[in-house]
PDB file of C-alpha atoms and ligand atoms in Angstrom:
ATOM      1  CA  MET A  11      26.465  15.080  -1.578  1.00 86.00           C
ATOM      2  CA  ILE A  12      23.769  16.285  -4.088  1.00 82.00           C
ATOM      3  CA  GLN A  13      24.530  19.935  -3.648  1.00 90.00           C
ATOM      4  CA  ALA A  14      28.293  19.319  -3.985  1.00 94.00           C
ATOM      5  CA  THR A  15      27.912  17.287  -7.317  1.00 94.00           C
ATOM      6  CA  GLU A  16      28.140  19.610 -10.407  1.00 95.00           C
ATOM      7  CA  ALA A  17      25.045  19.210 -12.476  1.00 93.00           C
ATOM      8  CA  GLN A  18      27.082  18.525 -15.983  1.00 94.00           C
ATOM      9  CA  THR A  19      28.429  15.525 -14.391  1.00 94.00           C
ATOM     10  CA  ILE A  20      24.996  14.038 -13.435  1.00 91.00           C
ATOM     11  CA  ILE A  21      23.982  11.496 -15.953  1.00 91.00           C
ATOM     12  CA  ARG A  22      20.281  10.873 -15.812  1.00 89.00           C
ATOM     13  CA  THR A  23      18.749   7.613 -17.317  1.00 90.00           C
ATOM     14  CA  ASP A  24      15.118   6.856 -16.846  1.00 91.00           C
ATOM     15  CA  LEU A  25      14.124   3.353 -15.721  1.00 88.00           C
ATOM     16  CA  ASN A  26      12.113   1.514 -17.837  1.00 89.00           C
ATOM     17  CA  GLU A  27      10.139  -1.780 -17.837  1.00 93.00           C
ATOM     18  CA  LEU A  28       9.768  -4.028 -20.981  1.00 96.00           C
ATOM     19  CA  GLU A  29       6.411  -4.845 -22.085  1.00 95.00           C
ATOM     20  CA  PRO A  30       5.953  -8.593 -21.715  1.00 95.00           C
ATOM     21  CA  LEU A  31       7.123 -10.361 -25.007  1.00 97.00           C
ATOM     22  CA  GLU A  32       4.926 -12.618 -27.038  1.00 96.00           C
ATOM     23  CA  ARG A  33       7.855 -15.109 -27.331  1.00 96.00           C
ATOM     24  CA  TRP A  34      11.284 -15.480 -25.703  1.00 97.00           C
ATOM     25  CA  HIS A  35      12.703 -17.646 -28.420  1.00 97.00           C
ATOM     26  CA  ARG A  36      12.565 -18.213 -32.054  1.00 96.00           C
ATOM     27  CA  GLY A  37      14.698 -20.997 -33.721  1.00 94.00           C
ATOM     28  CA  ARG A  38      17.900 -21.428 -31.941  1.00 94.00           C
ATOM     29  CA  VAL A  39      17.779 -17.880 -30.663  1.00 97.00           C
ATOM     30  CA  VAL A  40      16.673 -17.377 -27.061  1.00 98.00           C
ATOM     31  CA  LEU A  41      16.581 -14.300 -24.629  1.00 98.00           C
ATOM     32  CA  LEU A  42      17.223 -14.262 -21.047  1.00 98.00           C
ATOM     33  CA  GLY A  43      17.738 -11.759 -18.418  1.00 98.00           C
ATOM     34  CA  ASP A  44      16.700  -8.068 -19.009  1.00 98.00           C
ATOM     35  CA  ALA A  45      16.631  -8.752 -22.973  1.00 98.00           C
ATOM     36  CA  ALA A  46      13.548 -10.883 -22.093  1.00 98.00           C
ATOM     37  CA  HIS A  47      12.112  -9.076 -18.812  1.00 98.00           C
ATOM     38  CA  ALA A  48      13.800  -5.748 -17.944  1.00 98.00           C
ATOM     39  CA  MET A  49      12.101  -4.575 -14.715  1.00 96.00           C
ATOM     40  CA  THR A  50      12.393  -1.630 -12.539  1.00 95.00           C
ATOM     41  CA  PRO A  51      15.187  -2.165  -9.870  1.00 94.00           C
ATOM     42  CA  ASN A  52      13.019  -1.603  -6.734  1.00 91.00           C
ATOM     43  CA  LEU A  53      13.334  -5.288  -5.612  1.00 92.00           C
ATOM     44  CA  GLY A  54      17.188  -5.790  -6.653  1.00 93.00           C
ATOM     45  CA  GLN A  55      15.739  -8.770  -8.725  1.00 95.00           C
ATOM     46  CA  GLY A  56      16.921  -7.984 -12.339  1.00 96.00           C
ATOM     47  CA  ALA A  57      20.235  -9.873 -12.180  1.00 97.00           C
ATOM     48  CA  CYS A  58      18.908 -12.425  -9.618  1.00 96.00           C
ATOM     49  CA  GLN A  59      16.258 -13.205 -12.303  1.00 97.00           C
ATOM     50  CA  ALA A  60      18.759 -13.459 -15.074  1.00 98.00           C
ATOM     51  CA  ILE A  61      20.959 -15.946 -13.048  1.00 97.00           C
ATOM     52  CA  GLU A  62      17.555 -18.245 -12.604  1.00 96.00           C
ATOM     53  CA  ASP A  63      16.977 -18.023 -16.260  1.00 97.00           C
ATOM     54  CA  ALA A  64      20.376 -19.133 -17.115  1.00 98.00           C
ATOM     55  CA  VAL A  65      20.239 -22.189 -14.732  1.00 96.00           C
ATOM     56  CA  THR A  66      16.575 -22.958 -15.771  1.00 97.00           C
ATOM     57  CA  LEU A  67      17.743 -22.890 -19.443  1.00 98.00           C
ATOM     58  CA  GLY A  68      20.826 -24.990 -18.778  1.00 97.00           C
ATOM     59  CA  GLN A  69      18.437 -27.517 -17.003  1.00 97.00           C
ATOM     60  CA  CYS A  70      16.011 -27.577 -19.786  1.00 98.00           C
ATOM     61  CA  LEU A  71      18.467 -28.336 -22.502  1.00 97.00           C
ATOM     62  CA  GLN A  72      19.828 -31.094 -20.434  1.00 97.00           C
ATOM     63  CA  ALA A  73      16.485 -32.501 -19.623  1.00 97.00           C
ATOM     64  CA  VAL A  74      14.466 -32.231 -22.993  1.00 96.00           C
ATOM     65  CA  GLU A  75      15.265 -33.882 -26.333  1.00 96.00           C
ATOM     66  CA  GLY A  76      15.406 -31.167 -29.115  1.00 96.00           C
ATOM     67  CA  VAL A  77      16.267 -27.568 -28.809  1.00 97.00           C
ATOM     68  CA  ASP A  78      13.077 -26.061 -29.766  1.00 96.00           C
ATOM     69  CA  ALA A  79      11.116 -28.155 -27.002  1.00 97.00           C
ATOM     70  CA  ALA A  80      13.822 -27.438 -24.489  1.00 98.00           C
ATOM     71  CA  LEU A  81      13.287 -23.710 -25.362  1.00 98.00           C
ATOM     72  CA  ASP A  82       9.546 -23.834 -25.169  1.00 97.00           C
ATOM     73  CA  LEU A  83       9.886 -25.464 -21.629  1.00 97.00           C
ATOM     74  CA  TYR A  84      12.342 -22.967 -20.417  1.00 98.00           C
ATOM     75  CA  GLU A  85      10.039 -20.318 -21.333  1.00 98.00           C
ATOM     76  CA  LYS A  86       7.089 -21.748 -19.777  1.00 97.00           C
ATOM     77  CA  LYS A  87       8.913 -22.385 -16.616  1.00 96.00           C
ATOM     78  CA  ARG A  88      10.056 -18.717 -16.507  1.00 97.00           C
ATOM     79  CA  VAL A  89       7.431 -16.463 -17.723  1.00 97.00           C
ATOM     80  CA  GLU A  90       4.906 -16.687 -14.843  1.00 94.00           C
ATOM     81  CA  ARG A  91       7.505 -16.255 -12.102  1.00 94.00           C
ATOM     82  CA  VAL A  92       9.284 -13.384 -13.770  1.00 96.00           C
ATOM     83  CA  GLY A  93       5.992 -11.597 -14.547  1.00 95.00           C
ATOM     84  CA  GLN A  94       5.221 -11.761 -10.652  1.00 93.00           C
ATOM     85  CA  VAL A  95       8.404  -9.981  -9.922  1.00 94.00           C
ATOM     86  CA  VAL A  96       8.292  -7.557 -12.409  1.00 95.00           C
ATOM     87  CA  ALA A  97       4.749  -6.376 -11.192  1.00 94.00           C
ATOM     88  CA  ASP A  98       5.810  -6.600  -7.555  1.00 92.00           C
ATOM     89  CA  SER A  99       8.789  -4.620  -8.483  1.00 93.00           C
ATOM     90  CA  ARG A 100       6.700  -1.912 -10.129  1.00 93.00           C
ATOM     91  CA  ARG A 101       4.046  -1.889  -7.331  1.00 89.00           C
ATOM     92  CA  PHE A 102       6.648  -1.133  -4.718  1.00 87.00           C
ATOM     93  CA  GLY A 103       8.308   1.597  -6.804  1.00 87.00           C
ATOM     94  CA  GLU A 104       5.009   3.097  -7.382  1.00 85.00           C
ATOM     95  CA  VAL A 105       4.617   3.809  -3.769  1.00 80.00           C
ATOM     96  CA  ALA A 106       8.218   4.287  -2.720  1.00 77.00           C
ATOM     97  CA  HIS A 107       8.983   6.868  -5.311  1.00 77.00           C
ATOM     98  CA  ASN A 108       5.429   8.646  -5.168  1.00 73.00           C
ATOM     99  CA  GLU A 109       6.215  12.395  -4.614  1.00 69.00           C
ATOM    100  CA  VAL A 110       2.832  12.850  -3.280  1.00 65.00           C
ATOM    101  CA  SER A 111       2.505   9.893  -0.464  1.00 60.00           C
ATOM    102  CA  PRO A 112       1.337  11.766   2.557  1.00 56.00           C
ATOM    103  CA  PRO A 113       4.070  11.947   5.218  1.00 55.00           C
ATOM    104  CA  CYS A 114       1.980   9.426   7.334  1.00 53.00           C
ATOM    105  CA  LEU A 115       2.748   6.707   5.097  1.00 56.00           C
ATOM    106  CA  LEU A 116       6.382   7.362   5.551  1.00 58.00           C
ATOM    107  CA  SER A 117       6.702   6.655   9.379  1.00 62.00           C
ATOM    108  CA  GLY A 118       4.938   4.377  11.908  1.00 62.00           C
ATOM    109  CA  GLU A 119       2.808   1.365  11.642  1.00 65.00           C
ATOM    110  CA  PRO A 120       0.845   2.252   8.064  1.00 64.00           C
ATOM    111  CA  PHE A 121       4.430   2.351   6.402  1.00 68.00           C
ATOM    112  CA  GLN A 122       5.604  -0.784   8.163  1.00 73.00           C
ATOM    113  CA  ASP A 123       2.445  -2.709   6.763  1.00 76.00           C
ATOM    114  CA  LEU A 124       2.757  -1.311   3.481  1.00 73.00           C
ATOM    115  CA  PHE A 125       6.429  -2.325   3.444  1.00 75.00           C
ATOM    116  CA  ARG A 126       5.893  -5.664   4.761  1.00 81.00           C
ATOM    117  CA  GLY A 127       2.932  -6.041   1.884  1.00 82.00           C
ATOM    118  CA  LEU A 128       4.933  -4.554  -0.920  1.00 81.00           C
ATOM    119  CA  TYR A 129       8.651  -5.293  -0.163  1.00 81.00           C
ATOM    120  CA  MET A 130       8.991  -8.189   2.393  1.00 85.00           C
ATOM    121  CA  GLU A 131       6.416 -10.451   1.121  1.00 88.00           C
ATOM    122  CA  PRO A 132       7.390 -10.583  -2.401  1.00 86.00           C
ATOM    123  CA  LEU A 133      10.913 -10.985  -1.542  1.00 87.00           C
ATOM    124  CA  GLU A 134       9.923 -13.867   0.779  1.00 89.00           C
ATOM    125  CA  ARG A 135       7.743 -15.430  -2.048  1.00 88.00           C
ATOM    126  CA  ILE A 136      10.607 -15.344  -4.408  1.00 87.00           C
ATOM    127  CA  VAL A 137      12.983 -16.939  -1.996  1.00 88.00           C
ATOM    128  CA  ARG A 138      10.432 -19.662  -1.174  1.00 87.00           C
ATOM    129  CA  GLN A 139      10.017 -20.440  -4.830  1.00 81.00           C
ATOM    130  CA  VAL A 140      13.880 -20.872  -5.605  1.00 77.00           C
TER     131      VAL A 140
HETATM  132  C1  FAD B  16      19.901   1.352 -10.622  1.00 64.07           C
HETATM  133  C2  FAD B  16      19.651  -0.306 -10.638  1.00 64.07           C
HETATM  134  C3  FAD B  16      20.048  -1.010  -9.357  1.00 64.07           C
HETATM  135  C4  FAD B  16      19.880  -2.499  -9.607  1.00 64.07           C
HETATM  136  N1  FAD B  16      20.001  -3.227  -8.567  1.00 64.07           N
HETATM  137  C5  FAD B  16      20.060  -4.504  -8.663  1.00 64.07           C
HETATM  138  C6  FAD B  16      20.222  -5.335  -7.692  1.00 64.07           C
HETATM  139  O1  FAD B  16      20.454  -5.054  -6.541  1.00 64.07           O
HETATM  140  N2  FAD B  16      19.956  -6.690  -7.939  1.00 64.07           N
HETATM  141  C7  FAD B  16      19.638  -7.481  -8.970  1.00 64.07           C
HETATM  142  O2  FAD B  16      19.650  -8.489  -8.856  1.00 64.07           O
HETATM  143  N3  FAD B  16      19.613  -6.587  -9.897  1.00 64.07           N
HETATM  144  C8  FAD B  16      19.699  -5.118 -10.215  1.00 64.07           C
HETATM  145  N4  FAD B  16      19.689  -4.579 -11.106  1.00 64.07           N
HETATM  146  C9  FAD B  16      19.397  -4.982 -12.397  1.00 64.07           C
HETATM  147  C10 FAD B  16      20.453  -5.634 -13.095  1.00 64.07           C
HETATM  148  O3  FAD B  16      21.367  -4.562 -13.277  1.00 64.07           O
HETATM  149  C11 FAD B  16      20.065  -6.241 -14.458  1.00 64.07           C
HETATM  150  O4  FAD B  16      18.764  -6.626 -14.302  1.00 64.07           O
HETATM  151  C12 FAD B  16      21.202  -7.057 -15.052  1.00 64.07           C
HETATM  152  O5  FAD B  16      22.271  -6.217 -15.182  1.00 64.07           O
HETATM  153  C13 FAD B  16      20.718  -7.749 -16.403  1.00 64.07           C
HETATM  154  O6  FAD B  16      21.868  -8.314 -16.856  1.00 64.07           O
HETATM  155  P1  FAD B  16      21.635  -8.738 -18.245  1.00 64.07           P
HETATM  156  O7  FAD B  16      22.965  -9.591 -18.767  1.00 64.07           O
HETATM  157  O8  FAD B  16      20.491  -9.380 -18.985  1.00 64.07           O
HETATM  158  O9  FAD B  16      21.714  -7.362 -19.257  1.00 64.07           O
HETATM  159  P2  FAD B  16      22.820  -6.326 -19.140  1.00 64.07           P
HETATM  160  O10 FAD B  16      23.506  -6.235 -17.711  1.00 64.07           O
HETATM  161  O11 FAD B  16      22.346  -5.128 -19.750  1.00 64.07           O
HETATM  162  O12 FAD B  16      23.978  -6.714 -20.128  1.00 64.07           O
HETATM  163  C14 FAD B  16      23.896  -6.686 -21.483  1.00 64.07           C
HETATM  164  C15 FAD B  16      25.259  -6.527 -22.113  1.00 64.07           C
HETATM  165  O13 FAD B  16      25.188  -6.594 -23.565  1.00 64.07           O
HETATM  166  C16 FAD B  16      25.827  -5.523 -24.161  1.00 64.07           C
HETATM  167  N5  FAD B  16      25.212  -5.351 -25.436  1.00 64.07           N
HETATM  168  C17 FAD B  16      23.922  -4.800 -25.881  1.00 64.07           C
HETATM  169  N6  FAD B  16      23.757  -4.728 -27.156  1.00 64.07           N
HETATM  170  C18 FAD B  16      24.876  -5.315 -27.776  1.00 64.07           C
HETATM  171  C19 FAD B  16      25.608  -5.586 -29.033  1.00 64.07           C
HETATM  172  N7  FAD B  16      24.740  -5.210 -30.190  1.00 64.07           N
HETATM  173  N8  FAD B  16      26.748  -6.097 -29.048  1.00 64.07           N
HETATM  174  C20 FAD B  16      27.189  -6.275 -28.045  1.00 64.07           C
HETATM  175  N9  FAD B  16      27.183  -6.148 -26.727  1.00 64.07           N
HETATM  176  C21 FAD B  16      25.874  -5.532 -26.616  1.00 64.07           C
HETATM  177  C22 FAD B  16      25.617  -4.473 -23.157  1.00 64.07           C
HETATM  178  O14 FAD B  16      26.748  -3.182 -23.310  1.00 64.07           O
HETATM  179  C23 FAD B  16      25.646  -5.184 -21.828  1.00 64.07           C
HETATM  180  O15 FAD B  16      26.978  -5.311 -21.374  1.00 64.07           O
HETATM  181  C24 FAD B  16      19.687  -2.953 -10.771  1.00 64.07           C
HETATM  182  C25 FAD B  16      19.649  -2.166 -12.135  1.00 64.07           C
HETATM  183  C26 FAD B  16      19.722  -0.801 -11.995  1.00 64.07           C
HETATM  184  C27 FAD B  16      19.448   0.052 -13.213  1.00 64.07           C
END
């Protein structure tokens, strides 16, 4: 497929991670999704975390008196969890996309252990915490 694809039809877009923001809201403006925490797609979590942001934001606005306090609570509830997912996703990518990984890492038990630690365990933790 790669050989059959004309080079000029390929669009290359680098993947970037957003540096942690100091704040997610100012006044009545609040960020969620990639605007707040763009991450590498290695765990398939960017949109999932955006949906969690939206649900949490709705809950906070409903539960707390005053927009500013509600947005503070939303940010507080989300920053740590999302930061963990961003870091887990980065870690998995560093190994999975490392062009110099020794071939022994890619097969057999060492890889399965690595895969479990870098991929399955973070995903299980994410699901447990929902
Ligand atoms: C290769 C790849 C694979 C992925 N796989 C997964 C996956 O399996 N599971 C998962 O959960 N996530 C995945 N993601 C991540 C997911 O795509 C993003 O996290 C998600 O789309 C973020 O949604 P968002 O609404 O925050 O931002 P976006 O989807 O970027 O939406 C923002 C929108 O705002 C528009 N916009 C920007 N500026 C302006 C402006 N000034 N005026 C008007 N409109 C504007 C943009 O055009 C865009 O439509 C993947 C990402 C990549 C790159």
